[in-house]
Amino acid sequence: MLFNSLQFLLFFIVVTLAYYSLPWRGRWVLLLLASCYFYMVFKPAYILILFLTIVIDYYAGIWLERTKPGSGRKWLLIVSLISNIGILAFFKYFGFFTDSLVWLLDQASLDGPAQLVNQKAIGLLNKVLTLFGQPNTTSFSIVDSILPIGLSFHTFQAMSYTIEVYRGNQKAEHHFGIYALYVMFYPQLVAGPIERPQNVLHQFHTHFHFSFENLKAGLMQMAFGFFKKVVIADRMAEIVSHAYNNPAEQNGLTLLVGTLAFTIQIYCDFSGYSDIAIGAARTMGFTLMDNFRAPYFSRSITEFWRRWHISLSTWFRDYLYIPLGGNRVSPSRRYLNVFIVFLVSGLWHGASWNYVIWGGLHGAYQLMAGWRDKAFNQFGIKLPEENKAYQLLQTVLTFVLVMLTWVFFRNHKAPVGNAFHILSKIVFSPFDGPLSTPFNSTELWFCVLLVAVLFVKEKLYLTIPTRNTVLFFVLFPLICFLSYLFGVFTSNQFIYFQF
C-alpha cells in the first residue's frame, strides 16, 4: 500500500481510531492484522516469505537464549543468518550473480560451463516462479517482478534481533505475535527505519494512553513528509526523467541540472517516507529512530553517513564494520574494512554494478580523506577548521562529491558505461548548450524556491511547531492542502520501496 494514496489515508484513520478504541491487550492483534493487510495489498504471496523468516528467527531467538555459551549457540545464529540472507540473496541477487558468473565463464572461453550454469539457474528460477503463479521464463529479468517489497529492510531488522539476542543485549521475545509485529509494524515495514529490538520490542508491551501532543506532532511530521514527497520530490522527478531517460541526446548542462534535481529528489523522497513512518507511529505513542539529520550540510563524507539513512549506516557499523575489526586494527586493515562496508552497502541497494560502484566511490572518498589526514599530520599541516569560509567550502565540496555519485545510483538499470558518459558530459562540458527541462521558467524558479525553503529549514534545524494548538490547526491543513493540490493521491511509488 502506497503512503501517498487515498487507500492509505483511510487505512491510517481507521487503524489509529481502532487502536485507541481497543483495550490495551488487544492492540497488538489489531496492529499485526493491519500490518499483514498493509503488506498483502502489494502481493498476497509475499506474506508467506515474511512469515517463514519470522518463524525461523522467533525460534532461533528462544533457542539462543536457552543455549549455554559453547553449546552450539553460534550455529543457531548462523542458521538464522543464512536463512535470512539466503532468501534475500535469491530474490534480489540470483539473476545478478548468475549473469555475472556466466559472463566470467564466457570471457574465459568456457562456453560449455557457462551454458550449463545458465540452464540450471533458469530451471531453478522456473520452479520458484510456479509458486507465484508466474509463467516459465528464459530471462532473469522477471525476478524483479517477484521481488518482495521492502525485503532488504525487514530482513536486516530480523537479523539485528537474533544478533542482539546472541550477544546478550536483548532478551528473546517469547510472545510470537509481538515478535511478528516487531518485524511487520506497518509504518516502517517496507522502507525503514531499520529498528533495533532494544528500541522497539518493549514499546509493543507498553500501554500508550492517548496524547493530543503525540497526535499533533505525529500528524505534522506526516504532513511535512507528504509535502517533501509530492510537492518537492515528485516535481524534481520530472526534471530527472527528462534528463536521464535519454542522456545521449542531452547536453552537459541539462544532465548537470538533472543530477542536481535527483540529489534533491532522492533525499525528499526517502526522508519524506521516513517522516510519514515516524509520524504515523508517533500518533499511536510509538517512538521510531531518526533516519535523516540534514545530511547535505555535512562537511565530510564521514559526517554525511552519520546523517544519511542513519538506521542503515549504524546497522553496517555495528554488524559488519565492528565485527571486521573496526578501528581496533592496523590503519591499512581499517581502510579495507571501510571499503568492504561501502561495497556491501552499495550491493544492499540493488543487484546492479552501478550500485556497487556508487558504494565503492563513497568508500574511496573515506580512504582518500584518511590518507589526506595522515599526510597532513606527518607534515604538520593544520586546516582552518574554525574558519566559516573554509567550513562553507567543505560543505559545498562534500555536496558536489555526493551529487556526482548519485549519477550511478540513478543509472542503476542501464549499463555502467552510461553513467560514465553522463559524468563526462557534466565534468568536461557542463555549459555546452541551453538548459532543457519539462518546465517553463516560472515553474523552474518555483522549484528553486521550494529547495531554498527546504534548505533554510534544515540549516536552521527548524521544526514545525505543534505545541501551539491554534498554529497547528492553521499549518496542518495548509500543508495537507498543498500536498493534495500537487497530487498526494497519486501512484508515484517511493524510490526506496524497490529495496
mmCIF file with all atom_site columns, N, CA and C in Angstrom, residues 88 92 150-161 163-164 182-183 185 187-200 270 273-274 277-278 287-292 305 308-319 345 348-349 496 499:
data_model
loop_
_atom_site.group_PDB
_atom_site.id
_atom_site.type_symbol
_atom_site.label_atom_id
_atom_site.label_alt_id
_atom_site.label_comp_id
_atom_site.label_asym_id
_atom_site.label_entity_id
_atom_site.label_seq_id
_atom_site.pdbx_PDB_ins_code
_atom_site.Cartn_x
_atom_site.Cartn_y
_atom_site.Cartn_z
_atom_site.occupancy
_atom_site.B_iso_or_equiv
_atom_site.pdbx_formal_charge
_atom_site.auth_seq_id
_atom_site.auth_comp_id
_atom_site.auth_asym_id
_atom_site.auth_atom_id
_atom_site.pdbx_PDB_model_num
ATOM 1   N N  . LEU A 1 88  ? 17.043 -13.383 0.927  1.00 0.00 ? 88  LEU A N  1
ATOM 2   C CA . LEU A 1 88  ? 17.357 -12.097 0.322  1.00 0.00 ? 88  LEU A CA 1
ATOM 3   C C  . LEU A 1 88  ? 18.201 -12.274 -0.940 1.00 0.00 ? 88  LEU A C  1
ATOM 4   N N  . LYS A 1 92  ? 16.770 -11.229 -4.616 1.00 0.00 ? 92  LYS A N  1
ATOM 5   C CA . LYS A 1 92  ? 17.324 -9.948  -5.034 1.00 0.00 ? 92  LYS A CA 1
ATOM 6   C C  . LYS A 1 92  ? 18.557 -10.078 -5.921 1.00 0.00 ? 92  LYS A C  1
ATOM 7   N N  . GLY A 1 150 ? 10.338 -4.254  0.000  1.00 0.00 ? 150 GLY A N  1
ATOM 8   C CA . GLY A 1 150 ? 10.964 -3.961  1.288  1.00 0.00 ? 150 GLY A CA 1
ATOM 9   C C  . GLY A 1 150 ? 11.751 -5.104  1.881  1.00 0.00 ? 150 GLY A C  1
ATOM 10  N N  . LEU A 1 151 ? 12.112 -6.109  1.058  1.00 0.00 ? 151 LEU A N  1
ATOM 11  C CA . LEU A 1 151 ? 12.768 -7.310  1.585  1.00 0.00 ? 151 LEU A CA 1
ATOM 12  C C  . LEU A 1 151 ? 14.064 -6.976  2.320  1.00 0.00 ? 151 LEU A C  1
ATOM 13  N N  . SER A 1 152 ? 14.865 -6.063  1.778  1.00 0.00 ? 152 SER A N  1
ATOM 14  C CA . SER A 1 152 ? 16.137 -5.730  2.417  1.00 0.00 ? 152 SER A CA 1
ATOM 15  C C  . SER A 1 152 ? 15.934 -5.113  3.795  1.00 0.00 ? 152 SER A C  1
ATOM 16  N N  . PHE A 1 153 ? 14.874 -4.331  3.952  1.00 0.00 ? 153 PHE A N  1
ATOM 17  C CA . PHE A 1 153 ? 14.639 -3.650  5.214  1.00 0.00 ? 153 PHE A CA 1
ATOM 18  C C  . PHE A 1 153 ? 14.224 -4.613  6.323  1.00 0.00 ? 153 PHE A C  1
ATOM 19  N N  . HIS A 1 154 ? 13.170 -5.393  6.074  1.00 0.00 ? 154 HIS A N  1
ATOM 20  C CA . HIS A 1 154 ? 12.728 -6.253  7.181  1.00 0.00 ? 154 HIS A CA 1
ATOM 21  C C  . HIS A 1 154 ? 13.661 -7.441  7.393  1.00 0.00 ? 154 HIS A C  1
ATOM 22  N N  . THR A 1 155 ? 14.467 -7.812  6.380  1.00 0.00 ? 155 THR A N  1
ATOM 23  C CA . THR A 1 155 ? 15.481 -8.840  6.586  1.00 0.00 ? 155 THR A CA 1
ATOM 24  C C  . THR A 1 155 ? 16.552 -8.338  7.549  1.00 0.00 ? 155 THR A C  1
ATOM 25  N N  . PHE A 1 156 ? 17.018 -7.118  7.350  1.00 0.00 ? 156 PHE A N  1
ATOM 26  C CA . PHE A 1 156 ? 18.040 -6.564  8.241  1.00 0.00 ? 156 PHE A CA 1
ATOM 27  C C  . PHE A 1 156 ? 17.491 -6.348  9.649  1.00 0.00 ? 156 PHE A C  1
ATOM 28  N N  . GLN A 1 157 ? 16.230 -5.968  9.759  1.00 0.00 ? 157 GLN A N  1
ATOM 29  C CA . GLN A 1 157 ? 15.640 -5.787  11.086 1.00 0.00 ? 157 GLN A CA 1
ATOM 30  C C  . GLN A 1 157 ? 15.542 -7.126  11.811 1.00 0.00 ? 157 GLN A C  1
ATOM 31  N N  . ALA A 1 158 ? 15.171 -8.176  11.090 1.00 0.00 ? 158 ALA A N  1
ATOM 32  C CA . ALA A 1 158 ? 15.092 -9.506  11.700 1.00 0.00 ? 158 ALA A CA 1
ATOM 33  C C  . ALA A 1 158 ? 16.478 -9.991  12.124 1.00 0.00 ? 158 ALA A C  1
ATOM 34  N N  . MET A 1 159 ? 17.486 -9.745  11.296 1.00 0.00 ? 159 MET A N  1
ATOM 35  C CA . MET A 1 159 ? 18.847 -10.173 11.625 1.00 0.00 ? 159 MET A CA 1
ATOM 36  C C  . MET A 1 159 ? 19.376 -9.458  12.866 1.00 0.00 ? 159 MET A C  1
ATOM 37  N N  . SER A 1 160 ? 19.028 -8.182  13.019 1.00 0.00 ? 160 SER A N  1
ATOM 38  C CA . SER A 1 160 ? 19.507 -7.452  14.194 1.00 0.00 ? 160 SER A CA 1
ATOM 39  C C  . SER A 1 160 ? 18.955 -8.067  15.477 1.00 0.00 ? 160 SER A C  1
ATOM 40  N N  . TYR A 1 161 ? 17.747 -8.623  15.410 1.00 0.00 ? 161 TYR A N  1
ATOM 41  C CA . TYR A 1 161 ? 17.152 -9.253  16.596 1.00 0.00 ? 161 TYR A CA 1
ATOM 42  C C  . TYR A 1 161 ? 17.959 -10.474 17.042 1.00 0.00 ? 161 TYR A C  1
ATOM 43  N N  . ILE A 1 163 ? 20.994 -11.320 16.291 1.00 0.00 ? 163 ILE A N  1
ATOM 44  C CA . ILE A 1 163 ? 22.362 -10.943 16.662 1.00 0.00 ? 163 ILE A CA 1
ATOM 45  C C  . ILE A 1 163 ? 22.393 -10.353 18.063 1.00 0.00 ? 163 ILE A C  1
ATOM 46  N N  . GLU A 1 164 ? 21.436 -9.508  18.386 1.00 0.00 ? 164 GLU A N  1
ATOM 47  C CA . GLU A 1 164 ? 21.405 -8.888  19.710 1.00 0.00 ? 164 GLU A CA 1
ATOM 48  C C  . GLU A 1 164 ? 21.085 -9.909  20.794 1.00 0.00 ? 164 GLU A C  1
ATOM 49  N N  . TYR A 1 182 ? 7.053  -6.862  15.624 1.00 0.00 ? 182 TYR A N  1
ATOM 50  C CA . TYR A 1 182 ? 8.356  -6.174  15.560 1.00 0.00 ? 182 TYR A CA 1
ATOM 51  C C  . TYR A 1 182 ? 8.887  -6.160  14.124 1.00 0.00 ? 182 TYR A C  1
ATOM 52  N N  . VAL A 1 183 ? 8.721  -7.263  13.420 1.00 0.00 ? 183 VAL A N  1
ATOM 53  C CA . VAL A 1 183 ? 9.198  -7.349  12.042 1.00 0.00 ? 183 VAL A CA 1
ATOM 54  C C  . VAL A 1 183 ? 8.242  -6.647  11.086 1.00 0.00 ? 183 VAL A C  1
ATOM 55  N N  . PHE A 1 185 ? 5.636  -4.249  11.720 1.00 0.00 ? 185 PHE A N  1
ATOM 56  C CA . PHE A 1 185 ? 4.974  -2.993  12.093 1.00 0.00 ? 185 PHE A CA 1
ATOM 57  C C  . PHE A 1 185 ? 4.818  -2.112  10.860 1.00 0.00 ? 185 PHE A C  1
ATOM 58  N N  . PRO A 1 187 ? 4.176  0.998   9.768  1.00 0.00 ? 187 PRO A N  1
ATOM 59  C CA . PRO A 1 187 ? 4.798  2.256   9.349  1.00 0.00 ? 187 PRO A CA 1
ATOM 60  C C  . PRO A 1 187 ? 6.198  2.084   8.762  1.00 0.00 ? 187 PRO A C  1
ATOM 61  N N  . GLN A 1 188 ? 6.997  1.160   9.322  1.00 0.00 ? 188 GLN A N  1
ATOM 62  C CA . GLN A 1 188 ? 8.383  1.041   8.849  1.00 0.00 ? 188 GLN A CA 1
ATOM 63  C C  . GLN A 1 188 ? 8.672  -0.319  8.232  1.00 0.00 ? 188 GLN A C  1
ATOM 64  N N  . LEU A 1 189 ? 7.635  -0.981  7.743  1.00 0.00 ? 189 LEU A N  1
ATOM 65  C CA . LEU A 1 189 ? 7.793  -2.337  7.231  1.00 0.00 ? 189 LEU A CA 1
ATOM 66  C C  . LEU A 1 189 ? 8.537  -2.394  5.908  1.00 0.00 ? 189 LEU A C  1
ATOM 67  N N  . VAL A 1 190 ? 8.245  -1.505  4.991  1.00 0.00 ? 190 VAL A N  1
ATOM 68  C CA . VAL A 1 190 ? 8.785  -1.653  3.636  1.00 0.00 ? 190 VAL A CA 1
ATOM 69  C C  . VAL A 1 190 ? 9.952  -0.725  3.312  1.00 0.00 ? 190 VAL A C  1
ATOM 70  N N  . ALA A 1 191 ? 10.225 0.280   4.138  1.00 0.00 ? 191 ALA A N  1
ATOM 71  C CA . ALA A 1 191 ? 11.360 1.163   3.845  1.00 0.00 ? 191 ALA A CA 1
ATOM 72  C C  . ALA A 1 191 ? 11.962 1.779   5.101  1.00 0.00 ? 191 ALA A C  1
ATOM 73  N N  . GLY A 1 192 ? 11.857 1.084   6.219  1.00 0.00 ? 192 GLY A N  1
ATOM 74  C CA . GLY A 1 192 ? 12.527 1.523   7.425  1.00 0.00 ? 192 GLY A CA 1
ATOM 75  C C  . GLY A 1 192 ? 11.804 2.660   8.132  1.00 0.00 ? 192 GLY A C  1
ATOM 76  N N  . PRO A 1 193 ? 12.468 3.225   9.160  1.00 0.00 ? 193 PRO A N  1
ATOM 77  C CA . PRO A 1 193 ? 13.822 2.946   9.635  1.00 0.00 ? 193 PRO A CA 1
ATOM 78  C C  . PRO A 1 193 ? 14.020 1.495   10.072 1.00 0.00 ? 193 PRO A C  1
ATOM 79  N N  . ILE A 1 194 ? 15.260 0.997   9.901  1.00 0.00 ? 194 ILE A N  1
ATOM 80  C CA . ILE A 1 194 ? 15.604 -0.359  10.321 1.00 0.00 ? 194 ILE A CA 1
ATOM 81  C C  . ILE A 1 194 ? 15.860 -0.315  11.822 1.00 0.00 ? 194 ILE A C  1
ATOM 82  N N  . GLU A 1 195 ? 14.880 -0.752  12.592 1.00 0.00 ? 195 GLU A N  1
ATOM 83  C CA . GLU A 1 195 ? 14.950 -0.603  14.041 1.00 0.00 ? 195 GLU A CA 1
ATOM 84  C C  . GLU A 1 195 ? 15.719 -1.744  14.714 1.00 0.00 ? 195 GLU A C  1
ATOM 85  N N  . ARG A 1 196 ? 16.238 -1.448  15.900 1.00 0.00 ? 196 ARG A N  1
ATOM 86  C CA . ARG A 1 196 ? 16.866 -2.457  16.751 1.00 0.00 ? 196 ARG A CA 1
ATOM 87  C C  . ARG A 1 196 ? 15.828 -2.953  17.754 1.00 0.00 ? 196 ARG A C  1
ATOM 88  N N  . PRO A 1 197 ? 15.941 -4.192  18.174 1.00 0.00 ? 197 PRO A N  1
ATOM 89  C CA . PRO A 1 197 ? 14.938 -4.724  19.118 1.00 0.00 ? 197 PRO A CA 1
ATOM 90  C C  . PRO A 1 197 ? 14.909 -3.958  20.435 1.00 0.00 ? 197 PRO A C  1
ATOM 91  N N  . GLN A 1 198 ? 16.074 -3.426  20.872 1.00 0.00 ? 198 GLN A N  1
ATOM 92  C CA . GLN A 1 198 ? 16.116 -2.696  22.139 1.00 0.00 ? 198 GLN A CA 1
ATOM 93  C C  . GLN A 1 198 ? 15.245 -1.445  22.111 1.00 0.00 ? 198 GLN A C  1
ATOM 94  N N  . ASN A 1 199 ? 15.045 -0.881  20.935 1.00 0.00 ? 199 ASN A N  1
ATOM 95  C CA . ASN A 1 199 ? 14.272 0.351   20.831 1.00 0.00 ? 199 ASN A CA 1
ATOM 96  C C  . ASN A 1 199 ? 12.783 0.092   20.651 1.00 0.00 ? 199 ASN A C  1
ATOM 97  N N  . VAL A 1 200 ? 12.428 -0.996  20.001 1.00 0.00 ? 200 VAL A N  1
ATOM 98  C CA . VAL A 1 200 ? 11.033 -1.168  19.585 1.00 0.00 ? 200 VAL A CA 1
ATOM 99  C C  . VAL A 1 200 ? 10.273 -2.239  20.368 1.00 0.00 ? 200 VAL A C  1
ATOM 100 N N  . PHE A 1 270 ? 12.990 9.915   0.176  1.00 0.00 ? 270 PHE A N  1
ATOM 101 C CA . PHE A 1 270 ? 13.266 8.946   1.233  1.00 0.00 ? 270 PHE A CA 1
ATOM 102 C C  . PHE A 1 270 ? 13.047 9.538   2.623  1.00 0.00 ? 270 PHE A C  1
ATOM 103 N N  . TYR A 1 273 ? 9.394  9.705   3.231  1.00 0.00 ? 273 TYR A N  1
ATOM 104 C CA . TYR A 1 273 ? 8.845  8.427   3.684  1.00 0.00 ? 273 TYR A CA 1
ATOM 105 C C  . TYR A 1 273 ? 9.116  8.227   5.164  1.00 0.00 ? 273 TYR A C  1
ATOM 106 N N  . SER A 1 274 ? 10.365 8.490   5.576  1.00 0.00 ? 274 SER A N  1
ATOM 107 C CA . SER A 1 274 ? 10.727 8.301   6.986  1.00 0.00 ? 274 SER A CA 1
ATOM 108 C C  . SER A 1 274 ? 9.881  9.188   7.887  1.00 0.00 ? 274 SER A C  1
ATOM 109 N N  . ALA A 1 277 ? 6.466  7.605   8.190  1.00 0.00 ? 277 ALA A N  1
ATOM 110 C CA . ALA A 1 277 ? 6.540  6.399   9.025  1.00 0.00 ? 277 ALA A CA 1
ATOM 111 C C  . ALA A 1 277 ? 6.676  6.763   10.503 1.00 0.00 ? 277 ALA A C  1
ATOM 112 N N  . ILE A 1 278 ? 7.612  7.660   10.803 1.00 0.00 ? 278 ILE A N  1
ATOM 113 C CA . ILE A 1 278 ? 7.847  8.056   12.199 1.00 0.00 ? 278 ILE A CA 1
ATOM 114 C C  . ILE A 1 278 ? 6.622  8.775   12.756 1.00 0.00 ? 278 ILE A C  1
ATOM 115 N N  . THR A 1 287 ? 7.789  5.470   19.384 1.00 0.00 ? 287 THR A N  1
ATOM 116 C CA . THR A 1 287 ? 8.914  6.320   19.006 1.00 0.00 ? 287 THR A CA 1
ATOM 117 C C  . THR A 1 287 ? 9.873  5.519   18.135 1.00 0.00 ? 287 THR A C  1
ATOM 118 N N  . LEU A 1 288 ? 10.033 5.940   16.890 1.00 0.00 ? 288 LEU A N  1
ATOM 119 C CA . LEU A 1 288 ? 10.999 5.327   15.984 1.00 0.00 ? 288 LEU A CA 1
ATOM 120 C C  . LEU A 1 288 ? 12.217 6.239   15.862 1.00 0.00 ? 288 LEU A C  1
ATOM 121 N N  . MET A 1 289 ? 13.345 5.671   15.506 1.00 0.00 ? 289 MET A N  1
ATOM 122 C CA . MET A 1 289 ? 14.589 6.435   15.438 1.00 0.00 ? 289 MET A CA 1
ATOM 123 C C  . MET A 1 289 ? 14.588 7.410   14.265 1.00 0.00 ? 289 MET A C  1
ATOM 124 N N  . ASP A 1 290 ? 15.315 8.513   14.433 1.00 0.00 ? 290 ASP A N  1
ATOM 125 C CA . ASP A 1 290 ? 15.506 9.442   13.329 1.00 0.00 ? 290 ASP A CA 1
ATOM 126 C C  . ASP A 1 290 ? 16.321 8.764   12.238 1.00 0.00 ? 290 ASP A C  1
ATOM 127 N N  . ASN A 1 291 ? 16.004 9.076   10.985 1.00 0.00 ? 291 ASN A N  1
ATOM 128 C CA . ASN A 1 291 ? 16.718 8.452   9.873  1.00 0.00 ? 291 ASN A CA 1
ATOM 129 C C  . ASN A 1 291 ? 17.549 9.448   9.068  1.00 0.00 ? 291 ASN A C  1
ATOM 130 N N  . PHE A 1 292 ? 17.253 10.755  9.224  1.00 0.00 ? 292 PHE A N  1
ATOM 131 C CA . PHE A 1 292 ? 17.987 11.793  8.494  1.00 0.00 ? 292 PHE A CA 1
ATOM 132 C C  . PHE A 1 292 ? 18.169 13.007  9.389  1.00 0.00 ? 292 PHE A C  1
ATOM 133 N N  . TRP A 1 305 ? 27.481 10.300  6.233  1.00 0.00 ? 305 TRP A N  1
ATOM 134 C CA . TRP A 1 305 ? 26.927 8.994   6.568  1.00 0.00 ? 305 TRP A CA 1
ATOM 135 C C  . TRP A 1 305 ? 26.500 8.880   8.029  1.00 0.00 ? 305 TRP A C  1
ATOM 136 N N  . TRP A 1 308 ? 22.848 10.537  6.969  1.00 0.00 ? 308 TRP A N  1
ATOM 137 C CA . TRP A 1 308 ? 22.035 9.981   5.889  1.00 0.00 ? 308 TRP A CA 1
ATOM 138 C C  . TRP A 1 308 ? 21.673 8.525   6.199  1.00 0.00 ? 308 TRP A C  1
ATOM 139 N N  . HIS A 1 309 ? 20.396 8.194   6.063  1.00 0.00 ? 309 HIS A N  1
ATOM 140 C CA . HIS A 1 309 ? 19.923 6.822   6.280  1.00 0.00 ? 309 HIS A CA 1
ATOM 141 C C  . HIS A 1 309 ? 20.608 6.229   7.513  1.00 0.00 ? 309 HIS A C  1
ATOM 142 N N  . ILE A 1 310 ? 20.422 6.888   8.630  1.00 0.00 ? 310 ILE A N  1
ATOM 143 C CA . ILE A 1 310 ? 21.139 6.582   9.861  1.00 0.00 ? 310 ILE A CA 1
ATOM 144 C C  . ILE A 1 310 ? 20.901 5.145   10.309 1.00 0.00 ? 310 ILE A C  1
ATOM 145 N N  . SER A 1 311 ? 19.694 4.654   10.143 1.00 0.00 ? 311 SER A N  1
ATOM 146 C CA . SER A 1 311 ? 19.396 3.292   10.602 1.00 0.00 ? 311 SER A CA 1
ATOM 147 C C  . SER A 1 311 ? 20.193 2.253   9.832  1.00 0.00 ? 311 SER A C  1
ATOM 148 N N  . LEU A 1 312 ? 20.473 2.506   8.545  1.00 0.00 ? 312 LEU A N  1
ATOM 149 C CA . LEU A 1 312 ? 21.264 1.564   7.756  1.00 0.00 ? 312 LEU A CA 1
ATOM 150 C C  . LEU A 1 312 ? 22.754 1.727   8.038  1.00 0.00 ? 312 LEU A C  1
ATOM 151 N N  . SER A 1 313 ? 23.240 2.965   8.081  1.00 0.00 ? 313 SER A N  1
ATOM 152 C CA . SER A 1 313 ? 24.672 3.175   8.304  1.00 0.00 ? 313 SER A CA 1
ATOM 153 C C  . SER A 1 313 ? 25.101 2.662   9.677  1.00 0.00 ? 313 SER A C  1
ATOM 154 N N  . THR A 1 314 ? 24.268 2.848   10.698 1.00 0.00 ? 314 THR A N  1
ATOM 155 C CA . THR A 1 314 ? 24.612 2.315   12.013 1.00 0.00 ? 314 THR A CA 1
ATOM 156 C C  . THR A 1 314 ? 24.494 0.795   12.042 1.00 0.00 ? 314 THR A C  1
ATOM 157 N N  . TRP A 1 315 ? 23.579 0.237   11.227 1.00 0.00 ? 315 TRP A N  1
ATOM 158 C CA . TRP A 1 315 ? 23.469 -1.223  11.140 1.00 0.00 ? 315 TRP A CA 1
ATOM 159 C C  . TRP A 1 315 ? 24.773 -1.811  10.597 1.00 0.00 ? 315 TRP A C  1
ATOM 160 N N  . PHE A 1 316 ? 25.273 -1.254  9.509  1.00 0.00 ? 316 PHE A N  1
ATOM 161 C CA . PHE A 1 316 ? 26.532 -1.740  8.950  1.00 0.00 ? 316 PHE A CA 1
ATOM 162 C C  . PHE A 1 316 ? 27.698 -1.502  9.912  1.00 0.00 ? 316 PHE A C  1
ATOM 163 N N  . ARG A 1 317 ? 27.660 -0.405  10.624 1.00 0.00 ? 317 ARG A N  1
ATOM 164 C CA . ARG A 1 317 ? 28.724 -0.144  11.602 1.00 0.00 ? 317 ARG A CA 1
ATOM 165 C C  . ARG A 1 317 ? 28.742 -1.217  12.687 1.00 0.00 ? 317 ARG A C  1
ATOM 166 N N  . ASP A 1 318 ? 27.573 -1.524  13.247 1.00 0.00 ? 318 ASP A N  1
ATOM 167 C CA . ASP A 1 318 ? 27.511 -2.429  14.389 1.00 0.00 ? 318 ASP A CA 1
ATOM 168 C C  . ASP A 1 318 ? 27.630 -3.900  14.014 1.00 0.00 ? 318 ASP A C  1
ATOM 169 N N  . TYR A 1 319 ? 27.119 -4.269  12.829 1.00 0.00 ? 319 TYR A N  1
ATOM 170 C CA . TYR A 1 319 ? 27.045 -5.690  12.491 1.00 0.00 ? 319 TYR A CA 1
ATOM 171 C C  . TYR A 1 319 ? 28.000 -6.128  11.388 1.00 0.00 ? 319 TYR A C  1
ATOM 172 N N  . SER A 1 345 ? 27.275 -2.067  1.207  1.00 0.00 ? 345 SER A N  1
ATOM 173 C CA . SER A 1 345 ? 26.165 -1.109  1.274  1.00 0.00 ? 345 SER A CA 1
ATOM 174 C C  . SER A 1 345 ? 25.621 -0.824  -0.117 1.00 0.00 ? 345 SER A C  1
ATOM 175 N N  . TRP A 1 348 ? 23.692 -3.800  -1.225 1.00 0.00 ? 348 TRP A N  1
ATOM 176 C CA . TRP A 1 348 ? 22.429 -3.891  -0.486 1.00 0.00 ? 348 TRP A CA 1
ATOM 177 C C  . TRP A 1 348 ? 21.319 -3.147  -1.218 1.00 0.00 ? 348 TRP A C  1
ATOM 178 N N  . HIS A 1 349 ? 21.677 -2.051  -1.870 1.00 0.00 ? 349 HIS A N  1
ATOM 179 C CA . HIS A 1 349 ? 20.661 -1.242  -2.530 1.00 0.00 ? 349 HIS A CA 1
ATOM 180 C C  . HIS A 1 349 ? 20.103 -1.896  -3.786 1.00 0.00 ? 349 HIS A C  1
ATOM 181 N N  . TYR A 1 496 ? 12.666 4.160   -2.454 1.00 0.00 ? 496 TYR A N  1
ATOM 182 C CA . TYR A 1 496 ? 13.289 3.103   -1.658 1.00 0.00 ? 496 TYR A CA 1
ATOM 183 C C  . TYR A 1 496 ? 12.383 1.881   -1.475 1.00 0.00 ? 496 TYR A C  1
ATOM 184 N N  . PHE A 1 499 ? 13.906 -1.426  -2.650 1.00 0.00 ? 499 PHE A N  1
ATOM 185 C CA . PHE A 1 499 ? 14.998 -2.072  -1.946 1.00 0.00 ? 499 PHE A CA 1
ATOM 186 C C  . PHE A 1 499 ? 14.498 -3.016  -0.868 1.00 0.00 ? 499 PHE A C  1
#
